[in-house]
C-alpha cells in the first residue's frame, strides 16, 4: 500500500485527492503505528504502517495513505517511555484517534481489556474516516435568539423519545432523528432553546458492574456522535443525523446547545483503561503531580489540562466540529470551573482556553454556558473568568427552594434572585446571558420529586444510596413519596406552580428540566445517571394533573413573553424612580414596607413607569398562614393573571379576570400576579 509523508493539518483523518491524510498529536512518543482494519469487527488489521521521524512535524505525527476513502476503519499503537508510576505509553493497546468523527467496533469492544499489558486488538474500538463538510447555514441559518428572549429546556438525547408512546417513530425512538419528531411538542410549550445532555460518544460500560452509563458524562470522544443515538448501523450516518436534527430545529426557530465534558475523560484514574488520550500523551492531556499522580477535580479520576496548548487546540477543534460542521448553536461546559485551572490546579483569572475561544470569529455567534463549580471546591459564579460565558446560577436554585420550603432567613435572598442576583454580579443585575436560572436539572430531583421527597432514594443505582447529593432543600409536605391524601397532593401541585412562576418572573435566562412541565417523577432517585429505563426517560403518558400543569406552564411562558419588557427588560430594573425606564418597588403587606427580617416569608413588588404608573404587581407568600397585602392603585384597574391558591385551570386562566378589590388576600404558600387593566394578555 503506497503512502507518503502527509501533512500535519487538519487534525484527525481527512480525505485527499490520493487517499486519506492521518494526523495525531503525540509529543513524547518515539514511534507511531497506524493500523488499518477491514471493518469495525475485524480482529486484526489488514495493514500496519510504521511512522518514523520523517512523519513527524513538531508534536504531530502524520501520513497520507493512497487508495483509502470514507468508511476506512483505523487505530493507532504508540510507543514511548512509561512513567515510574507505570502509566503512560502502552503499545499493547489500540488507540482511538482523539479527533475521530465516527467510531465503530462496539460489537466486539471490551473495556476491561484496555487495561494491563495484554493485546486488545481483537476487542478495540476503531475510528472511521468521514466527510468533514460544513453545515449549510445559508439554508438553515442560526435563529440567533437574544438571551433575554431565551427559554432553555434541558433534555436527554435518547431518553426524551425512548418510551413507546413518545412522538418518535418506531425506528427513531431514542435517537437524534427521534428528537425531530418531538419539535412540535417543544414549540407548543414555548421553548426557544434545547440543551442536550452529552451527545458525544461515551463508553456505556464506564459504570459499576451490572449498570450502564446513561447520561454520558464520561467522554470517549469530543468529536463523534454517540453511537446509541444513531438510527441504523452505519457510524458515518451519525453526523448526517445530527445535522438533520439541527436543520429541523433551525427551521422551527429552535436553538440547539450541547453539553460538553472537556474537564475529564472515560479513561479514569491512572489505573483506568488506555483508550485514547492516555496512550498518545498522558503527561500532556492529564494534570499530574510532580510524582506523576493524577490530580482530580472532576470526581471521575482525572482532570484535563485544558489550558495547555495542544489540549486547548483539540478542545477548540472539537467546538468547531460541532458548531461549524454540525451546526449547533452553543455549548454548556460541564464543571466549567475546572477548565479555568492551570498547572497544579491553580485557578486562572485569564484562562487561555476561554481567551482563544472568545477571540475566534468562527465561534463568536455561539451561546456559551458553564457550570461555575468543580469537585475541587472552586466556585466562580459571578466572577467566571470569561466575558461571554453564562453560568448556571446554583444560588438561585438553592434560594428559591429554601424560600418556598419556608426556611428562615430567605426573604432577602429571594428578592436578590428576583432582582437579577446583583449580590453575585458586582452590585448590578446579571448582564444578559450571564445568569442561567433553574429549579431543577438532570443531576438532582425532578420538580415533582422535589415537592414529594425529603430524602434521596437511589438504591436502584447499586451503591447503597451513597451516590447523589444528600442536601436537596426538598420537602415532601407530610408524606414521603406518593400520597393519596388530597390535601397533600394539592399543596404539592401548588408549590410546583409557585416555584415555576417565580422562575419565569425572574430576570435572567430560565431553564426547565425535561418533564417538569408534566410531573415527571424518578421515584425519589436524584442521580439517574445509570437508569436507561422508564425511571430516567421522559414520560409521555400523562394524567389530568400532569395535563393541567402542562397547560399552566404553556400559559406561564406566554405571560413571560408578553411581559418581557417588565420582567426581563433590556435595561435592568432599578429601585429608584426613573423617568425613562420601568423601575421596581418592593412591598410588604403594606405598600413600600417590605419585611426582610429572618422570620419573614412573604413580600411583594410592583413594576411601574413614570407615564403609566404600576404595570404589574406580584405577591409571594411562603408562610403557613394567609397574608393580606395592600396593592397600589392602577389608573386602568387590575386583572388577576395568576393565583396559585385557586384550583388547577383557574389558577392561570386563558382570559385574566378583572380584579376589583383594593387589596390582595393571599392564602398560605401561594403566589398572585396582577397586571394593569390596559395590558392585553392573550394566553
XYZ file of C-alpha atoms in Angstrom:
683
model
C 0.000 0.000 0.000
C 1.506 3.309 -1.099
C 1.823 6.023 1.483
C 3.604 9.341 1.777
C 4.758 11.785 4.437
C 1.400 13.574 4.624
C 0.840 16.915 6.306
C 0.215 17.954 9.948
C -3.168 19.615 9.373
C -6.114 19.175 9.663
C -6.170 17.059 12.826
C -7.634 13.584 12.619
C -8.345 11.904 9.297
C -9.280 13.799 6.147
C -9.910 12.785 2.542
C -7.362 13.904 -0.053
C -7.216 13.504 -3.811
C -4.950 10.488 -3.431
C -6.474 8.894 -0.328
C -6.621 9.851 3.343
C -4.328 12.029 5.472
C -3.957 10.998 9.128
C -2.676 13.332 11.870
C -2.362 12.846 15.626
C -0.505 14.625 18.437
C 1.986 12.534 20.448
C 4.738 14.860 21.761
C 6.712 12.317 23.831
C 6.255 9.330 21.500
C 9.228 7.633 19.856
C 7.267 5.636 17.261
C 3.691 5.522 15.985
C 1.904 2.749 14.079
C -1.239 3.278 12.015
C -3.457 0.173 11.952
C -5.961 -0.245 9.098
C -8.949 -2.577 9.551
C -11.421 -4.046 7.073
C -14.371 -3.240 9.331
C -15.328 -2.486 12.918
C -15.389 -6.128 13.989
C -12.070 -7.159 12.391
C -9.894 -8.983 14.943
C -6.651 -7.914 13.250
C -5.565 -5.051 10.962
C -5.029 -5.828 7.297
C -2.109 -3.417 7.239
C 0.171 -1.739 9.774
C 2.131 1.355 8.739
C 5.083 2.399 10.870
C 5.696 6.136 11.138
C 9.276 7.196 11.825
C 10.744 10.649 12.431
C 10.154 11.614 8.790
C 6.432 11.558 9.524
C 6.760 13.999 12.395
C 6.343 17.776 12.425
C 6.807 19.206 15.881
C 4.428 17.381 18.208
C 2.313 15.928 15.378
C 2.661 12.608 13.538
C 1.157 12.357 10.042
C 0.903 10.135 6.984
C -1.058 10.117 3.717
C -2.236 6.676 2.597
C -3.263 6.280 -1.017
C -6.394 4.450 -2.131
C -8.336 4.851 1.106
C -11.649 6.685 1.408
C -14.663 7.359 3.596
C -15.578 4.443 5.821
C -11.980 3.321 6.368
C -11.542 1.932 9.913
C -8.306 2.627 11.746
C -6.498 2.879 15.067
C -3.034 3.594 16.431
C -0.328 2.000 18.513
C 2.050 4.473 20.147
C 5.466 3.731 21.645
C 7.392 5.701 24.224
C 8.708 5.657 27.794
C 6.471 4.776 30.712
C 6.423 6.858 33.874
C 7.813 5.451 37.095
C 4.207 5.165 38.278
C 3.564 2.689 35.462
C 1.080 4.672 33.387
C 1.644 6.363 30.052
C 2.507 4.720 26.740
C 1.175 1.194 26.256
C 1.737 -0.146 22.705
C -0.263 -3.265 23.576
C -3.405 -1.148 23.262
C -5.033 0.036 20.039
C -5.881 3.699 20.465
C -8.844 5.669 19.209
C -7.970 8.855 17.310
C -8.895 11.761 19.670
C -10.275 13.561 16.584
C -12.365 10.613 15.334
C -15.629 11.900 13.905
C -17.185 8.423 13.914
C -16.482 5.261 15.927
C -17.119 1.581 15.222
C -16.320 -1.758 16.840
C -18.926 -1.665 19.601
C -19.985 -5.260 18.924
C -16.550 -6.600 19.889
C -15.371 -3.917 22.311
C -14.341 -4.961 25.818
C -13.418 -2.150 28.175
C -11.641 -4.416 30.638
C -9.088 -5.458 28.009
C -7.914 -1.858 27.646
C -6.062 -2.232 30.959
C -2.952 -4.277 31.690
C -0.306 -5.420 29.188
C -2.260 -7.911 27.079
C -3.119 -7.092 23.455
C -6.644 -5.818 22.869
C -6.541 -5.685 19.054
C -9.490 -8.042 18.631
C -11.625 -6.105 21.090
C -10.797 -2.466 20.418
C -12.824 0.418 19.078
C -11.824 1.903 15.709
C -12.083 5.385 14.252
C -13.875 5.823 10.930
C -12.870 8.230 8.169
C -15.819 10.561 7.482
C -16.668 13.637 5.491
C -15.908 16.990 7.123
C -18.412 19.147 5.250
C -19.620 22.362 6.796
C -23.202 22.924 7.898
C -25.448 24.695 5.389
C -26.103 27.926 7.263
C -27.434 29.572 4.129
C -30.423 27.210 4.034
C -30.705 26.756 7.800
C -29.342 29.911 9.489
C -28.897 30.089 13.233
C -32.001 31.523 14.974
C -29.688 33.908 16.884
C -32.337 34.478 19.542
C -31.294 37.137 22.090
C -30.550 35.824 25.565
C -33.317 37.967 27.078
C -35.880 36.142 24.928
C -34.492 32.661 25.539
C -36.042 29.784 27.472
C -33.810 26.700 27.779
C -35.146 23.141 28.019
C -32.655 20.504 29.185
C -33.297 17.000 27.864
C -31.618 13.639 27.339
C -30.927 12.964 23.626
C -32.039 9.350 23.909
C -34.319 9.280 26.925
C -36.600 12.033 25.653
C -38.096 9.769 22.973
C -37.272 6.270 24.283
C -40.781 5.455 25.527
C -43.159 3.615 23.216
C -45.728 6.419 23.345
C -43.245 9.183 22.532
C -43.779 11.285 19.393
C -40.887 9.474 17.685
C -41.486 6.879 15.015
C -40.779 3.270 15.950
C -37.393 3.186 14.208
C -36.318 6.537 15.605
C -37.039 6.152 19.322
C -34.131 7.210 21.494
C -32.229 8.774 18.611
C -31.243 12.124 17.126
C -33.882 11.586 14.435
C -36.457 10.845 17.125
C -35.893 14.299 18.565
C -37.007 15.802 15.261
C -40.440 14.237 15.834
C -40.641 15.973 19.233
C -40.098 19.508 17.899
C -43.847 20.307 17.671
C -44.202 19.440 21.354
C -41.332 21.742 22.348
C -42.750 24.569 20.245
C -46.174 24.104 21.842
C -44.621 24.748 25.263
C -42.925 27.969 24.196
C -39.337 26.697 24.386
C -36.693 28.596 22.380
C -33.520 26.626 23.119
C -32.921 22.900 23.534
C -29.971 21.834 25.674
C -28.879 18.245 25.033
C -27.110 16.166 27.643
C -23.770 14.998 26.169
C -24.389 13.888 22.558
C -20.720 12.981 22.030
C -19.501 9.397 22.160
C -19.126 7.896 25.626
C -18.500 4.424 26.992
C -21.714 2.903 28.426
C -19.541 0.374 30.261
C -17.909 3.113 32.338
C -20.138 2.157 35.246
C -20.240 -0.272 38.193
C -20.781 -3.936 37.420
C -24.336 -4.607 36.330
C -25.001 -0.971 35.394
C -24.605 1.059 32.194
C -23.706 4.710 31.897
C -26.817 6.532 30.639
C -26.136 10.255 30.981
C -22.852 10.282 29.073
C -20.665 12.395 31.367
C -17.789 10.053 30.586
C -16.470 11.085 27.167
C -14.735 8.683 24.825
C -14.559 11.273 22.043
C -15.133 15.016 21.778
C -15.967 14.753 18.073
C -18.045 11.662 17.265
C -21.807 11.491 17.934
C -22.744 8.783 20.426
C -23.469 5.525 18.612
C -26.608 4.670 20.608
C -28.340 7.833 19.371
C -27.769 6.947 15.702
C -30.549 5.243 13.748
C -29.164 2.306 11.770
C -25.793 0.561 11.809
C -23.614 2.929 9.767
C -21.432 5.054 12.091
C -20.960 7.614 9.307
C -24.684 8.367 9.485
C -24.277 9.928 12.930
C -23.033 13.227 11.562
C -25.786 13.380 8.942
C -28.433 12.692 11.576
C -27.128 15.359 13.947
C -27.187 17.805 11.029
C -30.747 16.761 10.194
C -31.790 17.442 13.791
C -30.139 20.866 13.843
C -31.599 21.724 10.436
C -35.096 20.854 11.643
C -34.615 22.862 14.842
C -33.339 25.899 12.942
C -36.235 25.676 10.501
C -38.584 25.761 13.513
C -36.732 28.640 15.176
C -35.205 26.463 17.900
C -31.596 26.736 19.020
C -29.519 23.695 19.961
C -26.968 23.812 22.790
C -24.920 20.701 23.552
C -23.484 19.688 26.906
C -19.745 19.051 26.552
C -17.422 17.307 29.001
C -13.953 18.736 28.405
C -12.874 18.511 32.058
C -12.201 14.745 32.180
C -12.429 11.562 30.101
C -13.641 7.982 30.390
C -10.058 6.793 30.992
C -10.467 7.480 34.703
C -7.589 7.293 37.151
C -4.089 6.052 36.319
C -5.448 2.535 36.919
C -8.118 3.018 34.253
C -8.204 1.824 30.637
C -5.922 3.165 27.911
C -8.364 4.001 25.136
C -7.169 7.222 23.518
C -5.728 10.342 25.165
C -3.635 8.472 27.738
C -1.891 6.373 25.117
C -0.949 9.361 22.945
C 0.152 11.951 25.506
C -0.616 11.031 29.096
C 1.508 13.815 30.585
C 0.072 16.399 28.209
C -3.640 15.712 28.475
C -3.930 14.957 32.198
C -2.949 17.185 35.108
C -0.482 15.331 37.311
C 1.601 15.996 40.386
C 5.390 16.095 40.298
C 5.390 12.381 41.169
C 3.055 11.526 38.282
C -0.107 11.049 40.340
C -3.302 12.195 38.654
C -4.853 15.381 40.009
C -8.626 15.129 40.087
C -11.172 17.949 40.427
C -13.782 16.175 38.299
C -14.607 13.403 40.738
C -14.003 10.919 37.908
C -10.339 10.028 38.371
C -8.650 12.550 36.087
C -8.662 16.212 35.101
C -7.842 17.546 31.666
C -5.059 20.134 31.356
C -7.374 22.332 29.323
C -5.085 25.358 29.203
C -2.081 23.586 27.714
C -1.568 24.456 24.025
C -2.118 21.022 22.472
C -5.118 20.312 24.693
C -6.894 23.586 24.088
C -6.207 23.198 20.364
C -8.068 19.864 20.498
C -10.950 21.338 22.512
C -11.345 24.277 20.129
C -11.227 21.926 17.142
C -13.989 19.885 18.779
C -16.089 23.012 19.203
C -15.553 23.954 15.565
C -16.564 20.434 14.535
C -19.902 20.641 16.347
C -20.586 24.317 15.655
C -19.384 24.708 12.072
C -19.756 21.191 10.666
C -22.840 20.031 12.581
C -24.393 23.453 13.147
C -25.116 23.549 16.875
C -25.710 26.971 18.400
C -23.818 26.754 21.647
C -22.137 24.755 24.373
C -22.706 24.109 28.054
C -19.409 23.264 29.788
C -19.746 20.548 32.402
C -17.753 21.538 35.518
C -16.723 24.680 33.663
C -14.661 25.958 36.580
C -12.263 23.024 36.099
C -11.429 24.412 32.660
C -10.134 27.612 34.284
C -7.399 25.809 36.233
C -3.748 25.821 35.253
C -0.718 23.898 36.447
C -1.012 22.390 39.932
C -4.742 23.142 39.699
C -4.135 26.872 40.130
C -7.273 28.928 39.296
C -6.527 31.319 36.427
C -8.036 34.778 36.024
C -7.261 34.730 32.297
C -7.536 31.082 31.206
C -6.081 30.767 27.682
C -8.776 28.307 26.600
C -11.567 30.841 27.069
C -9.494 33.722 25.747
C -8.851 31.846 22.498
C -12.453 30.674 22.348
C -13.791 34.206 22.638
C -11.246 35.555 20.163
C -12.213 33.041 17.454
C -14.529 34.822 14.977
C -15.985 31.499 13.816
C -17.241 30.854 17.353
C -18.375 34.417 18.026
C -22.096 33.831 17.435
C -22.434 30.888 19.829
C -24.175 30.776 23.187
C -21.732 29.650 25.878
C -22.770 28.404 29.319
C -20.801 26.739 32.076
C -21.169 25.182 35.477
C -19.240 27.640 37.671
C -18.039 24.922 40.036
C -15.893 21.795 40.053
C -15.370 18.951 42.510
C -12.265 20.580 43.949
C -14.221 23.360 45.660
C -13.751 26.095 43.042
C -16.932 28.188 42.631
C -16.847 31.167 40.248
C -20.433 32.207 39.597
C -20.448 35.982 39.228
C -16.726 36.174 38.533
C -16.356 33.367 35.987
C -13.193 34.384 34.088
C -14.668 34.661 30.587
C -16.550 37.535 29.013
C -19.226 35.597 27.152
C -19.803 32.520 29.291
C -23.027 32.454 31.257
C -23.187 30.363 34.408
C -25.703 28.017 35.974
C -26.876 30.028 38.986
C -26.823 27.432 41.739
C -27.512 30.156 44.301
C -30.772 30.897 42.509
C -31.810 27.231 42.722
C -30.952 26.947 46.398
C -32.520 30.232 47.498
C -35.753 29.615 45.594
C -36.106 26.123 47.065
C -35.393 27.299 50.613
C -37.803 30.229 50.362
C -40.760 28.154 49.211
C -39.912 25.404 51.697
C -40.446 28.017 54.407
C -36.888 28.246 55.749
C -35.875 31.259 57.816
C -33.518 33.950 56.510
C -34.705 33.527 52.942
C -36.821 36.582 52.011
C -33.884 38.909 51.297
C -32.020 36.287 49.273
C -35.141 35.549 47.252
C -35.509 39.254 46.483
C -31.888 39.345 45.299
C -32.580 36.496 42.880
C -35.725 38.282 41.639
C -33.537 41.340 41.040
C -31.073 39.517 38.795
C -28.655 38.489 41.597
C -26.818 41.810 41.978
C -25.115 40.455 45.106
C -23.364 37.928 42.866
C -22.589 40.234 39.938
C -20.756 43.232 41.401
C -23.829 45.040 42.684
C -25.753 45.062 39.403
C -28.238 42.684 37.823
C -26.512 39.962 35.838
C -25.855 41.040 32.227
C -27.878 39.309 29.536
C -26.988 35.639 29.298
C -24.758 35.560 32.370
C -27.225 34.015 34.838
C -28.968 30.761 33.897
C -31.725 30.378 36.489
C -33.189 26.972 37.276
C -35.060 24.973 39.879
C -34.009 21.510 38.752
C -31.549 19.923 36.336
C -30.601 16.399 35.277
C -28.469 15.847 38.383
C -30.940 16.082 41.241
C -34.629 15.716 41.935
C -37.218 16.434 39.281
C -39.679 19.179 40.262
C -42.324 16.597 41.168
C -39.882 14.737 43.414
C -38.624 17.996 44.928
C -42.070 18.524 46.487
C -42.634 14.805 47.236
C -39.469 13.572 48.976
C -37.369 14.738 51.901
C -34.573 12.299 51.106
C -32.995 10.705 48.047
C -33.924 7.125 47.167
C -31.087 5.867 44.970
C -30.902 2.177 45.864
C -31.613 1.256 42.237
C -28.184 2.675 41.339
C -26.453 -0.172 43.191
C -24.366 1.983 45.539
C -26.389 1.564 48.768
C -27.850 5.070 48.404
C -24.407 6.663 48.835
C -24.465 8.401 45.446
C -26.273 11.631 44.662
C -26.445 14.825 46.702
C -27.946 14.451 50.180
C -28.588 18.195 50.527
C -31.537 18.957 48.277
C -33.650 21.584 50.084
C -36.663 19.428 49.276
C -39.877 18.931 51.255
C -42.383 16.089 50.983
C -45.235 18.134 52.544
C -46.168 15.435 55.036
C -45.651 12.042 53.415
C -42.547 10.583 51.776
C -43.330 9.771 48.154
C -46.711 9.135 46.525
C -49.744 10.060 48.593
C -53.497 9.577 48.265
C -54.121 12.457 50.681
C -55.877 15.105 48.588
C -54.655 17.940 50.800
C -51.002 16.894 50.407
C -51.401 16.407 46.676
C -52.989 19.835 46.219
C -50.256 21.522 48.248
C -47.537 19.794 46.236
C -49.177 20.921 42.991
C -49.416 24.470 44.307
C -45.779 24.523 45.396
C -44.648 23.303 41.977
C -46.595 26.177 40.409
C -45.169 28.645 42.929
C -41.617 27.721 42.016
C -42.218 27.643 38.263
C -43.908 31.042 38.370
C -41.126 32.552 40.458
C -38.570 31.213 37.969
C -40.365 32.658 34.961
C -40.989 36.029 36.595
C -37.277 36.409 37.326
C -34.808 38.317 35.138
C -32.136 36.138 33.589
C -32.358 33.031 31.416
C -34.787 30.384 32.719
C -34.012 26.696 32.239
C -36.578 23.907 32.577
C -35.828 20.210 33.027
C -37.489 17.735 30.678
C -40.801 16.532 32.056
C -41.071 19.046 34.896
C -43.956 20.581 32.974
C -45.965 17.384 33.431
C -44.986 15.939 36.809
C -42.235 13.556 35.657
C -41.016 11.540 38.633
C -37.898 9.446 39.183
C -39.315 7.818 42.296
C -37.107 9.937 44.541
C -33.912 8.997 42.683
C -31.819 12.160 42.375
C -28.970 10.645 40.356
C -30.372 8.631 37.418
C -27.030 8.515 35.626
C -27.279 4.734 35.123
C -31.040 4.400 34.621
C -31.653 3.861 30.908
C -35.226 2.783 31.588
C -38.572 4.499 32.268
C -37.139 5.895 35.509
C -34.768 8.107 33.508
C -36.904 8.614 30.396
C -39.402 11.306 29.527
C -42.929 10.261 30.492
C -45.417 10.778 27.672
C -48.439 9.171 29.334
C -49.903 11.929 31.494
C -52.896 12.101 33.812
C -55.264 15.002 34.431
C -52.965 16.653 36.999
C -49.999 16.465 34.643
C -52.028 17.856 31.767
C -53.179 20.767 33.944
C -49.591 21.547 34.911
C -48.503 21.440 31.275
C -51.249 23.931 30.375
C -50.120 26.124 33.277
C -46.510 26.096 32.026
C -47.544 26.931 28.459
C -49.543 29.928 29.636
C -46.837 30.953 32.069
C -44.254 31.047 29.290
C -46.674 33.150 27.280
C -47.014 35.565 30.216
C -43.235 35.889 30.401
C -43.068 36.602 26.685
C -45.808 39.259 26.778
C -44.439 40.963 29.907
C -40.755 40.686 28.968
C -40.323 44.466 28.930
C -41.094 44.464 32.665
C -39.771 41.036 33.739
C -36.532 40.808 31.778
C -36.024 44.215 30.131
C -33.017 45.197 28.064
C -32.195 47.814 30.722
C -32.307 46.040 34.102
C -34.845 47.339 36.592
C -33.595 49.636 39.324
C -35.272 50.562 42.577
C -35.322 54.322 42.201
C -37.960 56.206 40.245
C -36.927 56.564 36.632
C -38.499 58.801 34.005
C -37.097 56.814 31.074
C -37.246 53.128 32.006
C -39.520 50.907 34.138
C -38.498 50.612 37.779
C -39.237 48.253 40.688
C -40.619 48.939 44.153
C -40.663 46.397 46.985
C -43.623 45.978 49.318
C -44.698 44.035 52.358
C -48.281 43.625 53.488
C -48.161 47.401 53.436
C -47.064 49.306 50.352
C -43.419 50.320 50.319
C -42.668 48.445 53.557
C -41.051 45.097 52.747
C -40.076 42.913 55.696
C -36.623 41.391 55.220
C -36.307 40.017 58.759
C -35.194 36.429 59.318
C -38.769 35.417 60.150
C -40.291 36.942 57.016
C -41.809 34.546 54.486
C -43.653 36.924 52.209
C -43.242 40.116 50.230
C -44.386 41.758 47.018
C -43.085 44.008 44.286
C -44.503 46.206 41.583
C -43.022 47.470 38.328
C -44.073 50.892 37.138
C -43.336 53.529 34.552
C -43.361 57.278 35.023
C -46.069 57.740 32.409
C -48.448 54.875 33.228
C -47.829 54.024 36.865
C -47.875 50.390 38.055
C -47.808 47.836 35.243
C -47.832 44.711 37.353
C -47.835 43.654 40.995
C -46.749 40.276 42.330
C -47.057 38.913 45.841
C -45.443 35.740 47.159
C -46.422 34.140 50.457
C -44.388 31.152 51.640
C -45.814 31.443 55.176
C -48.023 28.695 56.621
C -50.755 31.305 57.238
C -52.660 33.599 54.910
C -51.435 37.186 54.485
C -53.330 40.273 53.342
C -51.403 42.607 51.022
C -52.188 46.188 50.097
C -51.852 46.848 46.368
C -51.017 50.116 44.563
C -53.626 51.970 42.543
C -53.673 51.419 38.788
C -55.316 54.024 36.581
C -56.665 51.269 34.308
C -57.567 48.898 37.126
C -56.138 45.434 37.655
C -56.500 41.987 36.119
C -55.675 38.862 38.087
C -53.458 36.731 35.869
C -52.183 34.127 38.357
C -53.342 32.944 41.764
C -51.800 29.607 42.652
C -54.200 29.200 45.598
C -57.034 28.586 43.132
C -57.841 25.139 41.695
C -55.994 23.896 38.617
C -57.086 25.604 35.387
C -58.437 28.527 37.414
C -55.008 29.480 38.796
C -53.860 30.797 35.395
C -56.925 31.121 33.142
C -56.739 31.771 29.414
C -58.603 35.052 29.988
C -57.413 37.028 33.034
C -60.202 38.162 35.347
C -60.800 41.767 36.390
C -59.627 42.311 39.968
C -61.813 44.853 41.793
C -60.797 44.561 45.492
C -58.436 47.297 46.778
C -56.139 44.690 48.309
C -54.919 41.136 47.775
C -55.749 38.435 50.332
C -53.276 35.617 49.776
C -53.617 32.072 51.013
C -50.661 30.354 52.672
C -47.954 29.178 50.288
C -49.326 30.937 47.244
C -48.388 33.486 44.587
C -50.554 36.143 42.938
C -49.822 38.220 39.835
C -51.883 41.274 38.858
C -51.361 43.277 35.653
C -52.660 46.686 34.691
C -56.085 46.543 33.058
C -54.909 48.122 29.804
C -52.355 45.341 29.136
C -53.736 42.719 26.767
C -52.748 39.146 27.603
C -53.952 36.534 25.129
C -52.999 33.222 26.708
